[in-house]
Short mmCIF file of C-alpha atoms in Angstrom, two decimals:
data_model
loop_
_atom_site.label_atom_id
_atom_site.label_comp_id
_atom_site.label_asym_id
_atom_site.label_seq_id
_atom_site.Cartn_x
_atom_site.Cartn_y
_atom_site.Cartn_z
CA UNK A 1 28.61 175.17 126.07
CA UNK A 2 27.22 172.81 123.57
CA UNK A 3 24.90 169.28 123.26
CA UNK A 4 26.95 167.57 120.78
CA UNK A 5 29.14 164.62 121.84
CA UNK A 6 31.74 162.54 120.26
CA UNK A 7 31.32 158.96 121.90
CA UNK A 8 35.09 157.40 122.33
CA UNK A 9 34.73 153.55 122.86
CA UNK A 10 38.04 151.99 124.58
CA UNK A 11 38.53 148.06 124.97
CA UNK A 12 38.25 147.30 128.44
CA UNK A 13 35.90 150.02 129.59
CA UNK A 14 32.43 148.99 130.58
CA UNK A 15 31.00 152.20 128.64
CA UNK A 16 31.67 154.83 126.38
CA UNK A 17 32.77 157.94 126.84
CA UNK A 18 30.84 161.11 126.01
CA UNK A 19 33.26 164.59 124.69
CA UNK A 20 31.94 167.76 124.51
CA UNK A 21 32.16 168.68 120.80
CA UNK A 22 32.42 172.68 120.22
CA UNK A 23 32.04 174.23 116.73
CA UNK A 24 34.36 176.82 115.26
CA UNK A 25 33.28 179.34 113.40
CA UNK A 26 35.64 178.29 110.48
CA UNK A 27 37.84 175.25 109.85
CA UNK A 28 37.28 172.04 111.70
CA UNK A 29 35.24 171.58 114.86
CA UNK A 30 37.26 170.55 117.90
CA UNK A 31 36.38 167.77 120.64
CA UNK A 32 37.37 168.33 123.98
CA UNK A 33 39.47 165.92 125.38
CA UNK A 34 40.38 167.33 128.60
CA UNK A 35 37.51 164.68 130.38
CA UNK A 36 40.02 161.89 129.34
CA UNK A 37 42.40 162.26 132.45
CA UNK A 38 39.80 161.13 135.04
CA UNK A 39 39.32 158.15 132.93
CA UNK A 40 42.77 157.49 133.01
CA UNK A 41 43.60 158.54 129.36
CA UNK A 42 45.99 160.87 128.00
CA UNK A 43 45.50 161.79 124.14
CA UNK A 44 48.96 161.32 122.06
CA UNK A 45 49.68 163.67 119.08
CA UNK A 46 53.35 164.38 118.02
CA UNK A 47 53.83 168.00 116.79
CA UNK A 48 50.29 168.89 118.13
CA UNK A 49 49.10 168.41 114.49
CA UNK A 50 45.93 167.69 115.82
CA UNK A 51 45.68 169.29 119.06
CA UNK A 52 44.09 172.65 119.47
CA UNK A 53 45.57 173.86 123.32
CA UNK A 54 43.11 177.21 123.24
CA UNK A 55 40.37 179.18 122.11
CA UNK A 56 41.37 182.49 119.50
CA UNK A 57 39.77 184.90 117.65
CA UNK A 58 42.71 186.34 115.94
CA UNK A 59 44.16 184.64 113.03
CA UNK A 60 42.26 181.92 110.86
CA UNK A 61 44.07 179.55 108.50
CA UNK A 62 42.46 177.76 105.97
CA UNK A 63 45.71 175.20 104.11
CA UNK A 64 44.21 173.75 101.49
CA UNK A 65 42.23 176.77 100.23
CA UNK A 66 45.44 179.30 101.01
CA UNK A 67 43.57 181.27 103.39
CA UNK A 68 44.90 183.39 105.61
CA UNK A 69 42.51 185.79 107.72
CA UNK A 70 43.35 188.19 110.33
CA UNK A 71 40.07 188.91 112.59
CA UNK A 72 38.21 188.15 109.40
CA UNK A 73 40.17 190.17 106.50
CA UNK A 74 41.76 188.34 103.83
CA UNK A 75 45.61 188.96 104.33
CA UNK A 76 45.95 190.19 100.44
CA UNK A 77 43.36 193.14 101.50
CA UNK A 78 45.39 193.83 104.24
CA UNK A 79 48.28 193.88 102.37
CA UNK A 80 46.76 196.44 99.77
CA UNK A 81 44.47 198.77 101.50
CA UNK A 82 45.99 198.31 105.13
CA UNK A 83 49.89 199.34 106.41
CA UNK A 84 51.38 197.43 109.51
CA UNK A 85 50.88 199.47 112.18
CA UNK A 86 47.31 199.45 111.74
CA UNK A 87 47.19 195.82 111.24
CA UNK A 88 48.69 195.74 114.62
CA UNK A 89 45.93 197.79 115.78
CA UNK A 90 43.70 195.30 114.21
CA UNK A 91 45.12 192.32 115.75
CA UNK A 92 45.32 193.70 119.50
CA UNK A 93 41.72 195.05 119.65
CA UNK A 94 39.70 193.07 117.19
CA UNK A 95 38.65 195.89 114.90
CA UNK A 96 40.28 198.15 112.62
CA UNK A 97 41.15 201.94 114.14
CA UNK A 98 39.24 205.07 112.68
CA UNK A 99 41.79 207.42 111.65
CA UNK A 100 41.89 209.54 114.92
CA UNK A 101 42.21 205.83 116.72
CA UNK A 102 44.63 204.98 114.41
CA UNK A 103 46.75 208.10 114.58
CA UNK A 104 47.18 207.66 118.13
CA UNK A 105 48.72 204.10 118.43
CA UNK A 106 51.12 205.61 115.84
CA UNK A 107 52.28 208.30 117.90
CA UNK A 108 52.60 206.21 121.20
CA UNK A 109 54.12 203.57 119.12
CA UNK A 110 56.26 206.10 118.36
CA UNK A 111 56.81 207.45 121.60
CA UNK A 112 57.99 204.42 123.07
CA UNK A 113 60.25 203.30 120.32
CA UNK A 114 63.41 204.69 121.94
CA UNK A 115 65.37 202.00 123.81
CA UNK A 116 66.81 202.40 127.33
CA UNK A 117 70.36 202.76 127.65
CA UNK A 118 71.15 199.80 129.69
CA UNK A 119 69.86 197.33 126.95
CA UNK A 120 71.78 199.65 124.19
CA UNK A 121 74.94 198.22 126.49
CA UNK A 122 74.43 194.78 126.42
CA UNK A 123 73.86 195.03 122.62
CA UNK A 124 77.82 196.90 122.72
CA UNK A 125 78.50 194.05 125.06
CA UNK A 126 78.42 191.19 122.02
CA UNK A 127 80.96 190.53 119.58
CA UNK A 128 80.37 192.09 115.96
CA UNK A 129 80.11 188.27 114.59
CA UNK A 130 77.53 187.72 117.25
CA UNK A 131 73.94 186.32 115.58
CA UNK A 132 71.66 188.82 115.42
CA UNK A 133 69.01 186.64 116.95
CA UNK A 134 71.05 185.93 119.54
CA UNK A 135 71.12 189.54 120.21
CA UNK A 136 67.48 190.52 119.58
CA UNK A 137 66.80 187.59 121.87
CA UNK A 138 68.74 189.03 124.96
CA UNK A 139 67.96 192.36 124.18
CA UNK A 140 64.10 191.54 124.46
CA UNK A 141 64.68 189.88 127.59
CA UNK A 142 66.35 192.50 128.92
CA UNK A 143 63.35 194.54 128.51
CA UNK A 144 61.57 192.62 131.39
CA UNK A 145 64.13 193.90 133.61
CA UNK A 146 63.74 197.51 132.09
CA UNK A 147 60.52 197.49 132.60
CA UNK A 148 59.44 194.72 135.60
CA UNK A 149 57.99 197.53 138.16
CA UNK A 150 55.78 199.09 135.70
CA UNK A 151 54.14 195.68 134.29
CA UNK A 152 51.05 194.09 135.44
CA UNK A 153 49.57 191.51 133.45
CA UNK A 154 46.14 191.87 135.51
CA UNK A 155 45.86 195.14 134.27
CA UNK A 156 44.59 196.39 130.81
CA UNK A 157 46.54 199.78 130.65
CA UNK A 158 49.92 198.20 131.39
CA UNK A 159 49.06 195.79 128.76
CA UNK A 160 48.15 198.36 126.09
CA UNK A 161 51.58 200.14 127.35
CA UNK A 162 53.39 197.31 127.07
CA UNK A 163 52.48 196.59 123.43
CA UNK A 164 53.78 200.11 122.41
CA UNK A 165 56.97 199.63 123.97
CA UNK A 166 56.84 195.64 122.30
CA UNK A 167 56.16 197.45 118.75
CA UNK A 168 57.85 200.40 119.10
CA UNK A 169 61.02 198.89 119.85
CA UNK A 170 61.66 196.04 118.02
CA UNK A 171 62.94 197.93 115.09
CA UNK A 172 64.90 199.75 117.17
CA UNK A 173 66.72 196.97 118.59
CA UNK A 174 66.95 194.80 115.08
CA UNK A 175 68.53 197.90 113.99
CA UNK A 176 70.99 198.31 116.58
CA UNK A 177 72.00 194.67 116.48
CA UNK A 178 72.88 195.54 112.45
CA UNK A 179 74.97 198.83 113.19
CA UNK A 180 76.49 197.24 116.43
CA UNK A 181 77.68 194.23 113.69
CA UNK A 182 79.04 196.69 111.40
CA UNK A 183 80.91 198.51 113.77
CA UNK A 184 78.71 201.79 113.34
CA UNK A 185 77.32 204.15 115.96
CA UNK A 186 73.51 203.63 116.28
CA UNK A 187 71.07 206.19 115.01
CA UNK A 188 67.97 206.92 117.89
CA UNK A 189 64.67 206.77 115.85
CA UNK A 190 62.58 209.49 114.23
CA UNK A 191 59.55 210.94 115.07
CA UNK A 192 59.07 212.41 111.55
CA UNK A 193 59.61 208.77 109.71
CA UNK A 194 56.87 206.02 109.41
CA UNK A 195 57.21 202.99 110.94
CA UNK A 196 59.37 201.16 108.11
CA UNK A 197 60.84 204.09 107.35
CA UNK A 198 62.67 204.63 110.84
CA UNK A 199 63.68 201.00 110.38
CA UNK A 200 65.76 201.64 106.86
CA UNK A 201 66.96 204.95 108.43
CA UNK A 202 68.18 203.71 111.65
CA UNK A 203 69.98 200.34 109.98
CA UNK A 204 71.54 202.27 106.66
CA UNK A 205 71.46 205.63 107.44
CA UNK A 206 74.31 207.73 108.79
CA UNK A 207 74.44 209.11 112.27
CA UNK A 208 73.91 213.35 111.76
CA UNK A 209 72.68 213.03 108.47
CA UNK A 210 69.34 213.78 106.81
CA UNK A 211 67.21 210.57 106.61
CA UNK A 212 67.08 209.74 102.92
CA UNK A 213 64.68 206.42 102.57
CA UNK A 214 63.70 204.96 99.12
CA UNK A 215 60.08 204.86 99.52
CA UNK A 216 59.72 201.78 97.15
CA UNK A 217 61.59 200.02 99.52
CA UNK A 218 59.66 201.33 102.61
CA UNK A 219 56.86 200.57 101.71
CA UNK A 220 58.51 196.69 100.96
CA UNK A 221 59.32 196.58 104.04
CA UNK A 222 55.85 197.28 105.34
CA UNK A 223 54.57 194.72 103.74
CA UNK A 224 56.95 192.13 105.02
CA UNK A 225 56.14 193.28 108.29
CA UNK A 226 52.59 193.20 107.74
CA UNK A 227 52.82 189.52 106.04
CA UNK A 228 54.61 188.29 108.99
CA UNK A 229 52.68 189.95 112.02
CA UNK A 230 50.55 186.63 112.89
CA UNK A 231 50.18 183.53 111.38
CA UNK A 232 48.14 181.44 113.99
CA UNK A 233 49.33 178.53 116.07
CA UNK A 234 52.64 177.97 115.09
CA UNK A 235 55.93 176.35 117.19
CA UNK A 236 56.85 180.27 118.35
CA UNK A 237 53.06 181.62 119.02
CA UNK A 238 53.13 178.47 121.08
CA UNK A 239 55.82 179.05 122.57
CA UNK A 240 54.91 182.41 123.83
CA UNK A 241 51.72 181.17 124.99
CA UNK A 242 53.03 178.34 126.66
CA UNK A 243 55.67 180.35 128.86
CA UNK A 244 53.19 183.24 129.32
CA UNK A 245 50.81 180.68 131.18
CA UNK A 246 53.34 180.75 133.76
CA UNK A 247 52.52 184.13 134.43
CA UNK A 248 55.79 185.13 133.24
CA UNK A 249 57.15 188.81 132.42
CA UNK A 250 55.59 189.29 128.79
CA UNK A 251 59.10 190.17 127.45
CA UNK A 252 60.27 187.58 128.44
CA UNK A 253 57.48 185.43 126.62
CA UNK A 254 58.45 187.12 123.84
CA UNK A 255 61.90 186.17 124.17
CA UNK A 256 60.99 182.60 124.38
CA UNK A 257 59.15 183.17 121.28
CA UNK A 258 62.16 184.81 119.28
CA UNK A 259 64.33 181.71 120.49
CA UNK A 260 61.91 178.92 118.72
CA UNK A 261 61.81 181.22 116.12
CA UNK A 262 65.61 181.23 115.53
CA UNK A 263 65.43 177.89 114.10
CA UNK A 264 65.55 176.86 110.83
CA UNK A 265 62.63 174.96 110.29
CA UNK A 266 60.57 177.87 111.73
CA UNK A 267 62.10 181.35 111.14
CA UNK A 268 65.14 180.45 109.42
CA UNK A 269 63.32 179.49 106.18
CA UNK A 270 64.20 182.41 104.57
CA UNK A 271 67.81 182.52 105.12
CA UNK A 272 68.08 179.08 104.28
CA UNK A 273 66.28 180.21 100.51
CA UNK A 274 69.40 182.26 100.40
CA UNK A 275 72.08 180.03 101.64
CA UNK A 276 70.36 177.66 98.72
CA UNK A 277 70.77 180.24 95.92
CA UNK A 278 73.87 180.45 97.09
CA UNK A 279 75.10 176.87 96.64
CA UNK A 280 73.26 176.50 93.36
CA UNK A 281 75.82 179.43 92.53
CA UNK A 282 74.84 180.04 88.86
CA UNK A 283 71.44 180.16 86.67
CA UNK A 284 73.81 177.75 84.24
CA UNK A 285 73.39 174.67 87.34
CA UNK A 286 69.84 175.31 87.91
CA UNK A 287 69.09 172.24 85.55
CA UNK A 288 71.42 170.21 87.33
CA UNK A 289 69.84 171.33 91.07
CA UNK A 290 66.34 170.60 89.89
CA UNK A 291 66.77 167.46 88.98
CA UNK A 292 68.48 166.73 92.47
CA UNK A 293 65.41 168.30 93.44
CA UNK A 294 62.91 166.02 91.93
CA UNK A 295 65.14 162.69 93.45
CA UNK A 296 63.93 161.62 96.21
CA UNK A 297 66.99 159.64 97.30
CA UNK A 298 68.93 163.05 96.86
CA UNK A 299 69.21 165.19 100.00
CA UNK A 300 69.16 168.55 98.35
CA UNK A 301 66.01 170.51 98.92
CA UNK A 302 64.98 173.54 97.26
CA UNK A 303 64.29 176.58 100.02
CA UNK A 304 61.36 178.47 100.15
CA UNK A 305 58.55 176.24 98.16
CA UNK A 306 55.92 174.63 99.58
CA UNK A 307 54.83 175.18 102.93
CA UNK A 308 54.02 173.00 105.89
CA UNK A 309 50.48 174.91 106.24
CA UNK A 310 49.76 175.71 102.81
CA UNK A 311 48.32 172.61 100.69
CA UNK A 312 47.83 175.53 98.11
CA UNK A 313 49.65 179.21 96.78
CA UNK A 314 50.89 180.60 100.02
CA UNK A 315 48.38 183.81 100.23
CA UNK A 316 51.31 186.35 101.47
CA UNK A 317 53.43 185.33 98.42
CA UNK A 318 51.26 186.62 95.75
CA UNK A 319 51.44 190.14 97.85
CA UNK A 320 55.36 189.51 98.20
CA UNK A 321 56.03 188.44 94.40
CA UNK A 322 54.77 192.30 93.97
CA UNK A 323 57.05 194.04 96.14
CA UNK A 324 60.12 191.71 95.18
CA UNK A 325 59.55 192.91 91.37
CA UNK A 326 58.95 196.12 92.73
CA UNK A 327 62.01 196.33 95.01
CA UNK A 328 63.99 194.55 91.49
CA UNK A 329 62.98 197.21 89.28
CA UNK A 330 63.79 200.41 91.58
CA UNK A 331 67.12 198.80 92.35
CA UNK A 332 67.90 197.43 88.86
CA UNK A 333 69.37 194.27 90.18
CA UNK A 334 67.05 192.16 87.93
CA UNK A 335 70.50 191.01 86.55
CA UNK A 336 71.82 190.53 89.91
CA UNK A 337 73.59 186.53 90.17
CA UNK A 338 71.87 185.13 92.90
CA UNK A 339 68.57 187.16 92.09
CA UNK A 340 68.87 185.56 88.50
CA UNK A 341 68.95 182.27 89.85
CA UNK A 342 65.55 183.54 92.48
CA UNK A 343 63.56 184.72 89.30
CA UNK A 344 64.40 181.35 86.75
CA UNK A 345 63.53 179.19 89.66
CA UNK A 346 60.14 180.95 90.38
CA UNK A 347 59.61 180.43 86.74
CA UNK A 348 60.46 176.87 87.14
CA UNK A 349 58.16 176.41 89.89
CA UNK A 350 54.78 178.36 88.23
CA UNK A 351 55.65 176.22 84.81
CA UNK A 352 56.95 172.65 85.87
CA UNK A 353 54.18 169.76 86.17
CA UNK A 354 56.17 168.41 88.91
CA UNK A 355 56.31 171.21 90.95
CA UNK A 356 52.27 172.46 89.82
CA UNK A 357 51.30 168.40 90.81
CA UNK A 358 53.21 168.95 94.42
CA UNK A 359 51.59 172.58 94.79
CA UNK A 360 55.35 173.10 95.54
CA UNK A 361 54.47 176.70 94.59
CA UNK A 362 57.16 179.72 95.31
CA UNK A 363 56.10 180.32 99.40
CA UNK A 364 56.30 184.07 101.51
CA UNK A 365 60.09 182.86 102.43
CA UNK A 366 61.11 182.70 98.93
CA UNK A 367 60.19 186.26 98.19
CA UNK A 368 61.11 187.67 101.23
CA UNK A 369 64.26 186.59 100.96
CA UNK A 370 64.63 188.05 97.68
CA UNK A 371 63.60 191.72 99.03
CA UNK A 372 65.86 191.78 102.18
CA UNK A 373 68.80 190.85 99.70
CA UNK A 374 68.44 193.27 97.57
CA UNK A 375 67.74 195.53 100.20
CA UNK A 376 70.82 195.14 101.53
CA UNK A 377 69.83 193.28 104.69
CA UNK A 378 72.59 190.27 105.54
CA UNK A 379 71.12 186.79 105.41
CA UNK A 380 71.93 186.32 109.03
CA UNK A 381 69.45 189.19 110.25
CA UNK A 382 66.04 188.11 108.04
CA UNK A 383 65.13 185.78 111.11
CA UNK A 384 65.49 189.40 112.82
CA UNK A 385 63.04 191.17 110.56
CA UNK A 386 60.93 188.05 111.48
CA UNK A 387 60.51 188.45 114.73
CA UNK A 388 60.44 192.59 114.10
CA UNK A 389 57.27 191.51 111.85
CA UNK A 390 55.72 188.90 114.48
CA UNK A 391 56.28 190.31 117.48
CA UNK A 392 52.59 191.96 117.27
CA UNK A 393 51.25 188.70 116.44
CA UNK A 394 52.77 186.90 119.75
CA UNK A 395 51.95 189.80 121.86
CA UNK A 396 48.06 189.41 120.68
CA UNK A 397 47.96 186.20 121.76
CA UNK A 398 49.74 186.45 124.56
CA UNK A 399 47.34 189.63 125.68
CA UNK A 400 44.12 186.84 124.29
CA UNK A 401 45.33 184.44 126.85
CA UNK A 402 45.62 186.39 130.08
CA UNK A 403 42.82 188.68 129.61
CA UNK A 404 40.87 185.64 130.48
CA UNK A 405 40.59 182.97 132.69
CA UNK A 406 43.68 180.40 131.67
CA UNK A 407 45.35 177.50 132.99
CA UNK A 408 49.33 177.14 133.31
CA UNK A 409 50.39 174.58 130.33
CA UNK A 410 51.04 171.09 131.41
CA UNK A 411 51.24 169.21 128.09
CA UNK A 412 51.36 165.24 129.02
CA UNK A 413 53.61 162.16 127.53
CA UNK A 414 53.46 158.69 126.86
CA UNK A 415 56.17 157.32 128.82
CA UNK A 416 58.16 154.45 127.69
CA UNK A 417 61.50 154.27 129.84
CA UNK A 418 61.71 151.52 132.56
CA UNK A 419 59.40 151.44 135.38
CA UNK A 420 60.43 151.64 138.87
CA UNK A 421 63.85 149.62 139.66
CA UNK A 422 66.02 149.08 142.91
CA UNK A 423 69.18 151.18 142.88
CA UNK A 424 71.69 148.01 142.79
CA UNK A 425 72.81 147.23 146.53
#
């Protein structure tokens, strides 16, 4: 509870109106506006941009200072000292794991990472030019159905099961919606690989051979997972929220989730980076698509600077310029066309007073990108590794929300169609 009060006066009211005011423990305080309804008041606010629909103690943000905290830790010590899986720990239970805690949500992460044979089916089912996030979306749905008799969201163990199977599969099934697009038999994970490891060995490997993973690029790929696992309040956290209030399946939550991440605006960002490098085609019309850049009556954008959070250097980026010139050197594609045209842009971008005055400074998406292409991952799947990455994140809030009193979502409008009219006689 709390004493302080904002006091709201509205033309026409005979007094003011008191809100509770509650203080965060970083960022802005927020004022409750729930009280409005009985005075006949809804609160409008397009995009939520100023709306805060619950209470967390996961993830803080911090825009203009590029800070990015999960349950306290800076995200670049996370990224150094820390490996995904126990940054999932972190984010599920509010603390990080000693090593005996944190050796045993590996090995039930592990032991629920194999993926039931009716949802290996509908994968078959699609066509090979199917979108993978179509398929990861279906596929994670399908888990509710796998799994509906032994979830209960009222109870804490089938929650802490349920976020094994959430974790444990996801790379799995991103992975078997790559090898089902190739044409290729899928490969079951392996006990004896680290997380990111059974990821590059069940999407490139061979079925009946030897896993043989590049541990530069492994240990890339942890990090993208790691840099993606939460990032606060965003359209597809909201979204899973939202439909979990309902008191829905949590797979199916998650699904929701993987759909508003799908889009381009959200999730997409990164394959869109590419698609751009892409259509700039050569280092020799980089020039030519800066300039277009810098018009603001020309409708080309450049991908994958600047970010809709970050008023500042995106913190995750200065973790994922690392690994990209890491992944560059092991793979010797600094020469590489389209990675040529990545690494004189980024240059651009750091050196450019346009671009340092607009803070439009080389984002998490821009790197990323970078990585899974020279990995060998097709543009259409990064949404995929997205969601692989997130899925943690959505599942902590989700598990926030209904280990505690909550209210099914009903956001309001302000209506503006016609008022009640007779149907014509």
């Amino acid at each position: 509870m709390t004493d302080r009060k904002a006091r709201l006066t509205v033309d026409g009211l005979d007094a003011p109106i008191d809100l509770p005011v509650y203080p965060s423990t970083a960022g802005p305080d927020v004022i409750d506006v729930s009280g409005l309804t009985k005075k006949g008041f809804f609160t409008y606010d397009p995009g939520f941009m100023s709306t805060a629909p619950c209470e967390s103690k996961i993830t803080f943000i911090d825009g203009a200072k590029g800070v990015l905290l999960h349950r306290g830790y800076p995200i670049d010590q996370l990224a150094e000292h820390s490996d995904y899986l126990e940054t999932c720990y972190l984010l599920l239970n509010g603390e990080l794991p000693s090593k005996e805690q944190k050796a045993t949500f590996a090995d039930e992460v592990k032991k629920h990472s194999k993926v039931d044979d009716s949802v290996a089916q509908i994968i078959k089912g699609f066509s090979r030019n199917a979108h993978p996030m179509a398929i990861m979306g279906s596929a994670v749905n399908a888990l509710a159905a796998v799994y509906h008799e032994e979830t209960d969201i009222t109870s804490e163990e089938s929650r802490r099961v349920t976020a094994y199977r959430l974790i444990g599969q996801m790379p799995t099934l991103a992975a078997m919606a790559h090898k089902h697009r190739q044409g290729e038999e899928f490969i079951a994970p392996d006990a004896d690989l680290a997380y990111a490891e059974n990821y590059l060995n069940m999407t490139f490997g061979t079925a009946g051979q030897s896993p043989k993973v590049n541990q530069v690029l492994a240990k890339a790929m942890d990090r993208i997972f790691l840099l993606h696992a939460d990032h606060e309040q965003n359209a597809s956290t909201s979204t899973v929220r939202l439909s979990g209030s309902s008191g829905t399946n949590p797979f199916a939550a998650i699904a929701a989730g993987i759909a508003t991440l799908w889009g381009p605006a959200h999730g997409g960002a990164n394959e869109a980076v590419l698609n751009m490098l892409e259509e700039i085609g050569s280092v020799d019309n980089i020039d030519t698509y800066v300039a277009k850049a810098k018009d603001k009556n020309d409708p080309f954008r450049l991908m994958g600077f600047g970010h809709r959070v970050y008023k500042n250097f995106d913190p995750r980026a200065k973790v994922m310029k690392q690994a990209a010139d890491e992944v560059l050197s092991e793979l010797g594609l600094e020469n590489d066309p389209l990675l040529a045209i990545a690494k004189r842009l980024e240059k651009i971008a750091l050196e450019d007073e346009y671009f340092i005055q607009k803070k439009l400074y080389p984002n998490v998406d821009f790197y990323s990108g970078i990585i899974m292409k020279a990995i060998g991952i097709p543009t259409e799947a990064f949404t995929v590794i997205f969601a692989t990455g997130r899925a943690v994140g959505w599942y902590a809030h989700w598990q926030e929300m209904v280990s505690a009193p909550y209210k099914i979502g009903r956001p309001r409008q302000l209506y503006t169609g016609y008022n009640k009219r007779d149907y014509p006689a």
